[in-house]
mmCIF file of C-alpha atoms and ligand atoms in Angstrom:
data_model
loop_
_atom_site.group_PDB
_atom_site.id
_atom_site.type_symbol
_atom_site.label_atom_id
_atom_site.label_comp_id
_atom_site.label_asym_id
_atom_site.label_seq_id
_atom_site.Cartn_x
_atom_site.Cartn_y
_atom_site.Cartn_z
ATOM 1 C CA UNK A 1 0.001 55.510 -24.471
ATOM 2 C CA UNK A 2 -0.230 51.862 -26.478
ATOM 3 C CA UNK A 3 -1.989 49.307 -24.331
ATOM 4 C CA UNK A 4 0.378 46.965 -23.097
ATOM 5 C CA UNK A 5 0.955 44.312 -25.642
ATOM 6 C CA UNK A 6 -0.203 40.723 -24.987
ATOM 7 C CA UNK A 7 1.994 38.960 -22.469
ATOM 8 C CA UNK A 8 3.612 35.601 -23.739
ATOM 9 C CA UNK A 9 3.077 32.607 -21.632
ATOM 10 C CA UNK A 10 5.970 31.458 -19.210
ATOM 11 C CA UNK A 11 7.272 28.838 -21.531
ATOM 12 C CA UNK A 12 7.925 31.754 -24.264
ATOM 13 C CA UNK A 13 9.553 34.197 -21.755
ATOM 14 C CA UNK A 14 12.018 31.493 -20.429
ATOM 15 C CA UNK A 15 13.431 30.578 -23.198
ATOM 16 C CA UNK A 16 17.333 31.521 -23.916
ATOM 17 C CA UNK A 17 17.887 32.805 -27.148
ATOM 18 C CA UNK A 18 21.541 30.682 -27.268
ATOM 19 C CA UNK A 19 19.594 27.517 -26.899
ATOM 20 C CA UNK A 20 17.538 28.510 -29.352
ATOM 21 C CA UNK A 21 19.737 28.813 -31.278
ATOM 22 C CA UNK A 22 21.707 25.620 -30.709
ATOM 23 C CA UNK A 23 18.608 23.512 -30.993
ATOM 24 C CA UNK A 24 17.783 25.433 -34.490
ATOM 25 C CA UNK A 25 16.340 23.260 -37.570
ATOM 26 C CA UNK A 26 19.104 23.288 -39.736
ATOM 27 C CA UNK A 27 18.506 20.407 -42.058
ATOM 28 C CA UNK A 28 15.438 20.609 -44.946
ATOM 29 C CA UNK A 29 14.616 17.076 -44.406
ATOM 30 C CA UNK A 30 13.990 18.047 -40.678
ATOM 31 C CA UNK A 31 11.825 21.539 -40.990
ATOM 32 C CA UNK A 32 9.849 19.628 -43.793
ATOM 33 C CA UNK A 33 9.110 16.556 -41.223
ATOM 34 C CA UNK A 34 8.135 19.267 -38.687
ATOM 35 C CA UNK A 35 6.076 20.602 -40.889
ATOM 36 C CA UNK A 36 4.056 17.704 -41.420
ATOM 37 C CA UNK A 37 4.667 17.863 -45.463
ATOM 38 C CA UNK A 38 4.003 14.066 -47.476
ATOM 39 C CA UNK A 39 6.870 12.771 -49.190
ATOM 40 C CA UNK A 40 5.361 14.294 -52.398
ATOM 41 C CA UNK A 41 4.603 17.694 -51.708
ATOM 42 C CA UNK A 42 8.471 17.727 -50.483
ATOM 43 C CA UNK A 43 10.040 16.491 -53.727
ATOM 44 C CA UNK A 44 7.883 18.640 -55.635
ATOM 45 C CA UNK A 45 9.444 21.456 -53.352
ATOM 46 C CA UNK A 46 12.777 20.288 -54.781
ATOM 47 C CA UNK A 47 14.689 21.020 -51.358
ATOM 48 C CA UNK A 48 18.547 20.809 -51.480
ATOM 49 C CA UNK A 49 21.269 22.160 -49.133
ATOM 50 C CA UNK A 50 24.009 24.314 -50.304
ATOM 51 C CA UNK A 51 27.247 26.481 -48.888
ATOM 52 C CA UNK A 52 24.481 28.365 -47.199
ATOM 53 C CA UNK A 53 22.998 26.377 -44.822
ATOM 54 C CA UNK A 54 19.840 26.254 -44.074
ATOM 55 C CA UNK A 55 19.123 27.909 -40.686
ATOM 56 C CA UNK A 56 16.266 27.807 -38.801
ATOM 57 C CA UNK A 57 15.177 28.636 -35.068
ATOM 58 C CA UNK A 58 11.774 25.717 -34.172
ATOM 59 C CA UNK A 59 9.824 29.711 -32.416
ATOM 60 C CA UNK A 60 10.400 30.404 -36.059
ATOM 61 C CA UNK A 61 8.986 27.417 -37.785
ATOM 62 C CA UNK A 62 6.649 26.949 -35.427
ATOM 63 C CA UNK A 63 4.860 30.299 -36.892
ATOM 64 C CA UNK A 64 4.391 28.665 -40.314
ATOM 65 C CA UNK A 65 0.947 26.405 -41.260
ATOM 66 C CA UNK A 66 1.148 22.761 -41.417
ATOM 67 C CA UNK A 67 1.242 20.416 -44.323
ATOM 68 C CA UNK A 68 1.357 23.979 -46.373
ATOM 69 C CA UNK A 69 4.253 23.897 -48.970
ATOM 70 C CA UNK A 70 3.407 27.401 -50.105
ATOM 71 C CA UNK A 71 3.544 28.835 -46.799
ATOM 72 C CA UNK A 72 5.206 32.423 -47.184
ATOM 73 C CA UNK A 73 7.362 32.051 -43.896
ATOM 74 C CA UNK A 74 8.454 28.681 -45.545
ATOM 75 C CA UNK A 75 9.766 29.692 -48.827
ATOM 76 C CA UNK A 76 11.969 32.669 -47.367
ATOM 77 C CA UNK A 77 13.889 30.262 -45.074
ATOM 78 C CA UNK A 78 14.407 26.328 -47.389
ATOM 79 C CA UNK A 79 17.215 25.549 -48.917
ATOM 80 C CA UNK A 80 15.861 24.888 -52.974
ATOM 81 C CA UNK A 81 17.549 23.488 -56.286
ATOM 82 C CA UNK A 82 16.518 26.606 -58.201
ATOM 83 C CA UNK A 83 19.570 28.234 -55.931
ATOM 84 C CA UNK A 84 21.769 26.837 -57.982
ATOM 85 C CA UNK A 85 21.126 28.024 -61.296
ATOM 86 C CA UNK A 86 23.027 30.610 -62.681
ATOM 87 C CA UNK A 87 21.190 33.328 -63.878
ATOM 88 C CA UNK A 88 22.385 36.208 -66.070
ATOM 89 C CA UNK A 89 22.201 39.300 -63.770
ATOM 90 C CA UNK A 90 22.694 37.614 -60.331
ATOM 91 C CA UNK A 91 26.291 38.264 -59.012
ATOM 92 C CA UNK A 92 27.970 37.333 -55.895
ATOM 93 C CA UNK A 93 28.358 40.824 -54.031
ATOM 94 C CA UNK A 94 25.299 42.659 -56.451
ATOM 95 C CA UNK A 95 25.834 45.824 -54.700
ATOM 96 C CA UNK A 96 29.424 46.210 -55.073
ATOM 97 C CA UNK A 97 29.986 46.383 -50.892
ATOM 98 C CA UNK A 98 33.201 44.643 -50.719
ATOM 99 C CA UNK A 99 35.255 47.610 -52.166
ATOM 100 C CA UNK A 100 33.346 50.248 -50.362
ATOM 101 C CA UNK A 101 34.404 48.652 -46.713
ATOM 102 C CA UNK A 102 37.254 49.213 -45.066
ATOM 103 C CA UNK A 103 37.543 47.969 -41.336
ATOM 104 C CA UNK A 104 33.730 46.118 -41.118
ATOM 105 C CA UNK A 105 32.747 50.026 -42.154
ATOM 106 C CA UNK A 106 30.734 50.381 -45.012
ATOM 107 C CA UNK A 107 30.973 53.952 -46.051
ATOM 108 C CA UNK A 108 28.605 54.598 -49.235
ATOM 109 C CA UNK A 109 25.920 57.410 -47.997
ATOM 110 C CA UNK A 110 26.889 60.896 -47.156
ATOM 111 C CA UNK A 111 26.117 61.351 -42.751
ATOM 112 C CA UNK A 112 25.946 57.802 -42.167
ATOM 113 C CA UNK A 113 28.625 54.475 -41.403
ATOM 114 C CA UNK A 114 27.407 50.836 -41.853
ATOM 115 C CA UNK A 115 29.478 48.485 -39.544
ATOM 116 C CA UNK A 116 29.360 44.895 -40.255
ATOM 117 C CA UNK A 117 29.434 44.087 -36.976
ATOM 118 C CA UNK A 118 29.005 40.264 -37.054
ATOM 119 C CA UNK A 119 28.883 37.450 -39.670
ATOM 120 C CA UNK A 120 26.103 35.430 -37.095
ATOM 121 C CA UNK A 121 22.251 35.729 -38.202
ATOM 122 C CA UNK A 122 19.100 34.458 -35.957
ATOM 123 C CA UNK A 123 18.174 32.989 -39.535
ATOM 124 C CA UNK A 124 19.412 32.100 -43.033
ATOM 125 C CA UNK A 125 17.050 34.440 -45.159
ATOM 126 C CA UNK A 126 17.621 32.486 -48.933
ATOM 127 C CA UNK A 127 17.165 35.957 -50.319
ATOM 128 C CA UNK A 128 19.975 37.236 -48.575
ATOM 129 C CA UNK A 129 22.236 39.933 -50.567
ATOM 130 C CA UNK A 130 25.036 39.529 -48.356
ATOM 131 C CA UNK A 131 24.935 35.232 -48.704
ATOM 132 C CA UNK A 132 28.088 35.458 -50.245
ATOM 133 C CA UNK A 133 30.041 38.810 -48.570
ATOM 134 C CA UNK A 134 33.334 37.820 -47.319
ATOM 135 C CA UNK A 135 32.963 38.187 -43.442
ATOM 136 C CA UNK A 136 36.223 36.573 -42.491
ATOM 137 C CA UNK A 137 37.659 39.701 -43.692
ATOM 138 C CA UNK A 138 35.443 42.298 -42.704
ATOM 139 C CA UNK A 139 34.450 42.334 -39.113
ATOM 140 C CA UNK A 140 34.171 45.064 -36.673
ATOM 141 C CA UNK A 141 33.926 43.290 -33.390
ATOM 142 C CA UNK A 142 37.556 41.446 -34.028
ATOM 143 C CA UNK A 143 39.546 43.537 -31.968
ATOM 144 C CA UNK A 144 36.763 44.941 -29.311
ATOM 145 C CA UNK A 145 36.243 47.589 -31.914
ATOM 146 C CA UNK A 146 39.181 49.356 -31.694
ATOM 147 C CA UNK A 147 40.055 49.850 -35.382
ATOM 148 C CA UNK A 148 36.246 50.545 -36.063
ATOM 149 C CA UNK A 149 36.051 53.217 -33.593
ATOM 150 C CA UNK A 150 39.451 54.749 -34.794
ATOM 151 C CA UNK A 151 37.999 54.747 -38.534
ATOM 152 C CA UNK A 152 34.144 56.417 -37.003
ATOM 153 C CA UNK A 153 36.142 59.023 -34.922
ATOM 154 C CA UNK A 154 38.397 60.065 -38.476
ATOM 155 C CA UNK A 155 35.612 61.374 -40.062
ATOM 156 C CA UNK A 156 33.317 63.595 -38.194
ATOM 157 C CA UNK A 157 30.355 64.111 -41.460
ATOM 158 C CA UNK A 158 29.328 60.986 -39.713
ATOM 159 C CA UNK A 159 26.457 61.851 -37.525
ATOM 160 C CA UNK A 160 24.825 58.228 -37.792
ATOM 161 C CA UNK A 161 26.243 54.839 -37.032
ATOM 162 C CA UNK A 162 24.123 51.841 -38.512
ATOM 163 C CA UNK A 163 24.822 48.527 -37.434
ATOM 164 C CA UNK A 164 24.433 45.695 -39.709
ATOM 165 C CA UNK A 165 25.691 42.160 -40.465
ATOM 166 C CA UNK A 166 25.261 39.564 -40.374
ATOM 167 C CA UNK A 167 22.835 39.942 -37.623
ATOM 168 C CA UNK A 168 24.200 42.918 -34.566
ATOM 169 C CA UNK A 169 22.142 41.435 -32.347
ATOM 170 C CA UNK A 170 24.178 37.777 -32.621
ATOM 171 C CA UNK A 171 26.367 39.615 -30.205
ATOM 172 C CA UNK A 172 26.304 39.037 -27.084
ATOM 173 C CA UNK A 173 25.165 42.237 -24.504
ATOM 174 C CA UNK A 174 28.595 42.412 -23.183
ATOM 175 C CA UNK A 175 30.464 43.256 -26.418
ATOM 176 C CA UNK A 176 27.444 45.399 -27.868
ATOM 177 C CA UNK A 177 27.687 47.411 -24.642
ATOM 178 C CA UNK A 178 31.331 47.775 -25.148
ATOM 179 C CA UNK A 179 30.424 49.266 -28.849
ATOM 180 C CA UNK A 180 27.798 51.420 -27.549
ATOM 181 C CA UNK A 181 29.535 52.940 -24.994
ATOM 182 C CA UNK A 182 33.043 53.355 -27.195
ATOM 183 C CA UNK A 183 30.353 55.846 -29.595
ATOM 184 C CA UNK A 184 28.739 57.414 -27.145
ATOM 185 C CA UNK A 185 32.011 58.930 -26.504
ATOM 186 C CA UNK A 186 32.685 60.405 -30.172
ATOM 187 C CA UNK A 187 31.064 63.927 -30.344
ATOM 188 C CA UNK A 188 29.693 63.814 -33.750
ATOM 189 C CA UNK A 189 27.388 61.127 -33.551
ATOM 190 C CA UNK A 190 23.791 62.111 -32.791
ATOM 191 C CA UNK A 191 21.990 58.257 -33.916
ATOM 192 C CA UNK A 192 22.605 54.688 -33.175
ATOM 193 C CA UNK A 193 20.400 52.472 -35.848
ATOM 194 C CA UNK A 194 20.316 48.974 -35.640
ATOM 195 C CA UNK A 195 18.803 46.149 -38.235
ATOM 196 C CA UNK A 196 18.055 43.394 -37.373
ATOM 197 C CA UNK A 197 16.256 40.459 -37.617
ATOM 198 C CA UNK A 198 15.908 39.240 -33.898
ATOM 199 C CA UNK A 199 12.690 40.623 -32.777
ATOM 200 C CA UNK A 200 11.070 39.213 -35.271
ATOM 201 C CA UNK A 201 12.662 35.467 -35.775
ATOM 202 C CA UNK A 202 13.804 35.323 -32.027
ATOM 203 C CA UNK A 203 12.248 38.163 -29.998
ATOM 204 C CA UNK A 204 13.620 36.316 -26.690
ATOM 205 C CA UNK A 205 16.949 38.280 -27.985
ATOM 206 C CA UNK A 206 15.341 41.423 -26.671
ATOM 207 C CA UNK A 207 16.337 41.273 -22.924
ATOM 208 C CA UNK A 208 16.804 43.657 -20.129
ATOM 209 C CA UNK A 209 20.137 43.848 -20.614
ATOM 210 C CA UNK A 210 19.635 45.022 -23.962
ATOM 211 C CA UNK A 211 17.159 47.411 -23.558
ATOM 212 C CA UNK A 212 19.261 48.778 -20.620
ATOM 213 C CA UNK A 213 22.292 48.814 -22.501
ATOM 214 C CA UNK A 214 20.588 50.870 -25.414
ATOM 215 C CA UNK A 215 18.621 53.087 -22.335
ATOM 216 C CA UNK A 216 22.254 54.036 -21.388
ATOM 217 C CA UNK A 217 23.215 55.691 -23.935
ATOM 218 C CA UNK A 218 22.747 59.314 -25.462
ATOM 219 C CA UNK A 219 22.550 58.514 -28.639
ATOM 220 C CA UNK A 220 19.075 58.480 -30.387
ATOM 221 C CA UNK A 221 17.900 54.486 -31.059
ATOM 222 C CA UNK A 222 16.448 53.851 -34.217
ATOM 223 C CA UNK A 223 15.422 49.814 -34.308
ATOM 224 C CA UNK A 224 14.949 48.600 -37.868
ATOM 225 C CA UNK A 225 13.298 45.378 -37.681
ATOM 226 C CA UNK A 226 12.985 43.124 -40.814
ATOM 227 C CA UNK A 227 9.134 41.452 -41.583
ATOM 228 C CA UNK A 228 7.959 40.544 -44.499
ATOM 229 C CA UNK A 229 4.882 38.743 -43.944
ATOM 230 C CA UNK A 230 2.379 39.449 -41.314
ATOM 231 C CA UNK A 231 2.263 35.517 -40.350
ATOM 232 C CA UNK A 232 5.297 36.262 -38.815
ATOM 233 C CA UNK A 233 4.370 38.529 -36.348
ATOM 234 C CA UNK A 234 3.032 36.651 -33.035
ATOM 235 C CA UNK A 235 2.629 37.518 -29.517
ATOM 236 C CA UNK A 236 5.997 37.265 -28.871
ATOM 237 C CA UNK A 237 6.826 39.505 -31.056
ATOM 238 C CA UNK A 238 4.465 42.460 -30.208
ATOM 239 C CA UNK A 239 5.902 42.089 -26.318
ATOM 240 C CA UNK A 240 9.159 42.794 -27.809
ATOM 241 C CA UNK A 241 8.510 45.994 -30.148
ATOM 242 C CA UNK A 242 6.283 47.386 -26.910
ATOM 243 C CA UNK A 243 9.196 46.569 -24.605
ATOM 244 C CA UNK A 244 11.370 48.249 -26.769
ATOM 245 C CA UNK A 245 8.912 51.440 -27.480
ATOM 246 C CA UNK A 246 8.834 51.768 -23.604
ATOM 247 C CA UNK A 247 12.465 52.449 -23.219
ATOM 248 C CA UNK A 248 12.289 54.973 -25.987
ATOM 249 C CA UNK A 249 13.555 53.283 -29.359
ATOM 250 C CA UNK A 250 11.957 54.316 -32.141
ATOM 251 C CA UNK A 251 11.029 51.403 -34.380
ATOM 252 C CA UNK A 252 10.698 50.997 -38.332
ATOM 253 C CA UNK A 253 10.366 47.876 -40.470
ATOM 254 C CA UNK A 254 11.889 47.474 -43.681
ATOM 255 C CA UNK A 255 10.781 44.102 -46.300
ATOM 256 C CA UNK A 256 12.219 42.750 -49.188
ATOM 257 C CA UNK A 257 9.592 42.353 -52.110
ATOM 258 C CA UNK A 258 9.917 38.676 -52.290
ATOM 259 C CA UNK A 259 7.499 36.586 -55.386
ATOM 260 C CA UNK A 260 5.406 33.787 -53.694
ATOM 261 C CA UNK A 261 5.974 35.609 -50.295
ATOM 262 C CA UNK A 262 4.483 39.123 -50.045
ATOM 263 C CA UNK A 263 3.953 39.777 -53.779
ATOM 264 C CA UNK A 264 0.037 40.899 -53.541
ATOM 265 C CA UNK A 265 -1.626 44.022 -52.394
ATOM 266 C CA UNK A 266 -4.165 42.286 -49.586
ATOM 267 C CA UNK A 267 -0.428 40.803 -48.328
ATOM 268 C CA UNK A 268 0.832 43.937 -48.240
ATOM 269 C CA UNK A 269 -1.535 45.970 -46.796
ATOM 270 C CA UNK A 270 -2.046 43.174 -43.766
ATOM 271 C CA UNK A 271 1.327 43.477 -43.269
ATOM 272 C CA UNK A 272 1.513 47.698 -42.987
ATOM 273 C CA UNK A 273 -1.339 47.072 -40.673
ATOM 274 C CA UNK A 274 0.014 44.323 -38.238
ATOM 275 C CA UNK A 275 3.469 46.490 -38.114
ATOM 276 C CA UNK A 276 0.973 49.033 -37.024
ATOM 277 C CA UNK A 277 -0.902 47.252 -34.028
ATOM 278 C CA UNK A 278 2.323 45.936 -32.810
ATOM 279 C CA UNK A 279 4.039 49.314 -33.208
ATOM 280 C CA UNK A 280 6.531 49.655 -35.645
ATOM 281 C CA UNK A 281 5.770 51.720 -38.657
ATOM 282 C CA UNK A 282 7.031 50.623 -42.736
ATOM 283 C CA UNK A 283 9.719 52.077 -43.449
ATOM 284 C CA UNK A 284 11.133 50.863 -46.864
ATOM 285 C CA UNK A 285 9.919 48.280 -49.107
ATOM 286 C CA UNK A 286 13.485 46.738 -51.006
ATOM 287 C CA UNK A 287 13.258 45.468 -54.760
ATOM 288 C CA UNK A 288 15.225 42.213 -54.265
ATOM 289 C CA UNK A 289 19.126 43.121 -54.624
ATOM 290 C CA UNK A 290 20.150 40.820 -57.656
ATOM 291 C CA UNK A 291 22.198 38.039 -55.304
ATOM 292 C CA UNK A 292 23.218 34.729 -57.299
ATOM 293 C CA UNK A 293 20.903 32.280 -56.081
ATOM 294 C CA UNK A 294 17.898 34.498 -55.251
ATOM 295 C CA UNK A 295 16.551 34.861 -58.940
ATOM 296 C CA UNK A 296 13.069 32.810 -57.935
ATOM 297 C CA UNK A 297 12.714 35.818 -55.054
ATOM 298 C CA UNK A 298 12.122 38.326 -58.199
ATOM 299 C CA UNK A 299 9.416 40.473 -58.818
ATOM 300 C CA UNK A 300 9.170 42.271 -62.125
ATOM 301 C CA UNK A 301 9.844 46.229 -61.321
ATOM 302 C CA UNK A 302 6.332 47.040 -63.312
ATOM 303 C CA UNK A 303 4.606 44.714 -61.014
ATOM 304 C CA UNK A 304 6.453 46.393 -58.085
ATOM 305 C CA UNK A 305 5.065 49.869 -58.547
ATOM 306 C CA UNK A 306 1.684 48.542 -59.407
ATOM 307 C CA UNK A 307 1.608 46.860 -55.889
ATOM 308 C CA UNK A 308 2.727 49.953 -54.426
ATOM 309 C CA UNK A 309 0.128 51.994 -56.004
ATOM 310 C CA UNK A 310 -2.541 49.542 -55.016
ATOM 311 C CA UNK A 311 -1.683 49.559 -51.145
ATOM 312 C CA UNK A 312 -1.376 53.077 -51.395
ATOM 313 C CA UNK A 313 -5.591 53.296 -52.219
ATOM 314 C CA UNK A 314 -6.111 51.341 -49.631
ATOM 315 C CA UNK A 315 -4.002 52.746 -46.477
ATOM 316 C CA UNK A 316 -2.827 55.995 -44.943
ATOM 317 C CA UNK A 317 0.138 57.728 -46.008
ATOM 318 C CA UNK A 318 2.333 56.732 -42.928
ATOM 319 C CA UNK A 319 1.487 52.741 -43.392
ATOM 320 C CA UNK A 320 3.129 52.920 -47.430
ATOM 321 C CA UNK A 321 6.562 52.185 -46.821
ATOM 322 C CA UNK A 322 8.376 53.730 -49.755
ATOM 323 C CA UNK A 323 9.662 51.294 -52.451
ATOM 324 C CA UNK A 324 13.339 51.482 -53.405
ATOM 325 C CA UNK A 325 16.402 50.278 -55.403
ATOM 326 C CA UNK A 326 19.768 50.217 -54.169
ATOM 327 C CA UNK A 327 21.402 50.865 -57.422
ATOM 328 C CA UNK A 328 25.721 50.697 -56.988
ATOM 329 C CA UNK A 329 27.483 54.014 -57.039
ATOM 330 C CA UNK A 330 24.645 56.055 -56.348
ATOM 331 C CA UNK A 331 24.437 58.123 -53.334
ATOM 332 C CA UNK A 332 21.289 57.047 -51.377
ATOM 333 C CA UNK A 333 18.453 54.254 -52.023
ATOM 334 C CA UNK A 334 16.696 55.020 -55.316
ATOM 335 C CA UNK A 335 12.879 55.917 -54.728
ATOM 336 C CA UNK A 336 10.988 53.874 -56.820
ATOM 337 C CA UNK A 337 7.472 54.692 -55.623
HETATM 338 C C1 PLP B 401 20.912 51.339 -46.936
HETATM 339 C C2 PLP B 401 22.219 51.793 -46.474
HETATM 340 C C3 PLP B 401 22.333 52.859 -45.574
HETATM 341 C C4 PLP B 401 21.134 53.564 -44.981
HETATM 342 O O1 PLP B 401 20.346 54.196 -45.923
HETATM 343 P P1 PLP B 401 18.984 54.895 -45.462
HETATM 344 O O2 PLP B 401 18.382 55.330 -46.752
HETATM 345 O O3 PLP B 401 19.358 56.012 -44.549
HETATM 346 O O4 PLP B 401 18.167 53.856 -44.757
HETATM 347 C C5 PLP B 401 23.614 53.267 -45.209
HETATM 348 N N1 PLP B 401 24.728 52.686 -45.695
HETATM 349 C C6 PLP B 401 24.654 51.659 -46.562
HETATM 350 C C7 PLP B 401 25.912 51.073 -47.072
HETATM 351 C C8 PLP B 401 23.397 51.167 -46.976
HETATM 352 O O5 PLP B 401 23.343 50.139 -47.825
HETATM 353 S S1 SF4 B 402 19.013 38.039 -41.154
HETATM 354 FE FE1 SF4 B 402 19.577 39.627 -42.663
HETATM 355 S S2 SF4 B 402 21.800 39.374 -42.975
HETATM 356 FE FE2 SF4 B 402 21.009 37.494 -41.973
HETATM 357 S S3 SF4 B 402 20.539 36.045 -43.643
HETATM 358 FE FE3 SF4 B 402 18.648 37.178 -43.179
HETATM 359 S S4 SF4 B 402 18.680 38.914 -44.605
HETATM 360 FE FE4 SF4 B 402 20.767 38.111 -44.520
#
């Protein structure tokens, strides 16, 4: 067995993952003031809001270093100027989604359903392929799942039902126990994989009443959590992955290859190895999908492999999460290296 993971003080433990989200930073001018940045390092930063709103929980920023306008937790979350260029390449739904859902279910990969189950996110990630996707439209939890359900129980290739967003964990226990239980009753499912960001930005989200709903269940958990820095993983966060390792989930961790964030092999392998101690394992590492207003977020693909190569010298086999494309039309993430 693990040892039991660092408890988090009192303070950490009692706070409500609502308020924390209410009381988020959701101006730049504010996270940059709580940062403790001078008025010059912040207009070099060139900050500026957009459609997307900046959105950021204080357990969050709290994580990232002081008077640091580099920091790698920083860049993934501020609003910047640079999101507003057009730049040849970058479209609005890169990964041609919006035709491939019907119902809040993305159905692109043989075996397996994406629901969007929410539009809500613990965090506005600036590299965010879905920053444009048309939730009004397509969401699953609208009518307590019903015509999700209907459309899962049609087809019965599906054996696995991921949920995805938006952010599945935005919703509340009561309607994500509703879900559950409405697919634990459809024969042909066997897994139940969730990704999310929670644990990581807000691991307060991962209550008792989550882990019993997801204990209650027959369906295999798979927890896909989404780091892609080490810096972001406190002791908050290592309580949560061992609380959710103890009722039987099995965790992964998937990042986004992001330039001025995680773009350097002794980043990289830090990372593998603090997914490690707190025990989730790498799963995939994503080439940035080509979102308008992410083009700063890429790195070159012959970079990409290089960086995979050189964190594969340096750790074992199961700590190399596998680098990969989602190219449109094609049939299953494109292994890169
Ligand atoms: C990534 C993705 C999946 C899951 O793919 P895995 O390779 O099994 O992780 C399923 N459906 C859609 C639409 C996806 O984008
Ligand atoms: S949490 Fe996920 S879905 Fe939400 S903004 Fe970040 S990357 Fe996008």
């Amino acid at each position: 067995m693990s040892t039991l993971a660092t408890v988090p003080t009192r303070t950490e433990i009692a706070i409500d993952w609502r308020d924390a989200l209410r009381t988020a930073i959701r101006t730049p001018s504010e996270l940059l003031e709580f940062l403790e940045l001078s008025p010059e390092q912040c207009a070099a930063l060139e900050p500026c809001a957009n459609e997307f709103a900046q959105l950021v929980p204080r357990q969050f920023a709290a994580r990232m270093r002081k008077g640091d306008p580099d920091d790698p937790l920083l860049r993934q979350v501020l609003p910047l100027a640079q999101e507003q260029e057009a730049v040849a390449g970058f479209a609005s739904d890169p990964l041609e989604e919006v035709d491939a859902t019907r119902n809040g279910v993305v159905r692109k990969y043989a075996g397996r359903a994406l629901l969007i189950a929410t539009a809500a996110c613990p965090v506005h990630c600036r590299y965010c392929f879905r920053r444009h996707f048309p939730y009004a439209e397509q969401t699953a939890a609208r009518d307590e799942w019903q015509t999700t359900v209907s459309t899962l129980a049609e087809d019965r290739q599906i054996t696995e039902v991921i949920l995805s967003g938006g952010d599945p964990l935005s919703l509340s226990n009561r309607r994500l126990g509703a879900l559950v239980k409405q697919l634990d009753e459809l024969e042909h499912l066997e897994t139940l994989r969730i990704h999310t960001r929670f644990p990581i930005v807000l691991p307060q989200r991962i209550d008792t009443g989550l882990l019993e709903l997801l204990a209650a269940t027959r369906l295999r958990i798979v927890l896909v959590i989404h780091c892609n820095h080490a810096q972001e993983i406190d002791a908050t966060v290592v309580a949560a992955v061992a609380n959710m390792r103890h009722a039987g989930i099995i965790v992964l961790n998937q990042s986004v290859l992001l330039s001025g964030v995680n773009d350097d092999p002794d980043t990289l392998v830090e990372l593998s190895r603090q997914l490690f101690a707190a025990g989730a394992l790498p799963y995939y590492l994503h080439e940035l999908d080509r979102v308008a207003g992410a083009a700063h977020f890429e790195v070159e693909a012959s970079r990409a492999l290089e960086l995979i190569d050189a964190i594969r010298s340096r750790l074992p086999g199961y700590l190399v999460p596998r680098l990969v494309r989602e190219i449109p039309g094609t049939l299953s993430k494109t292994i890169l290296g």
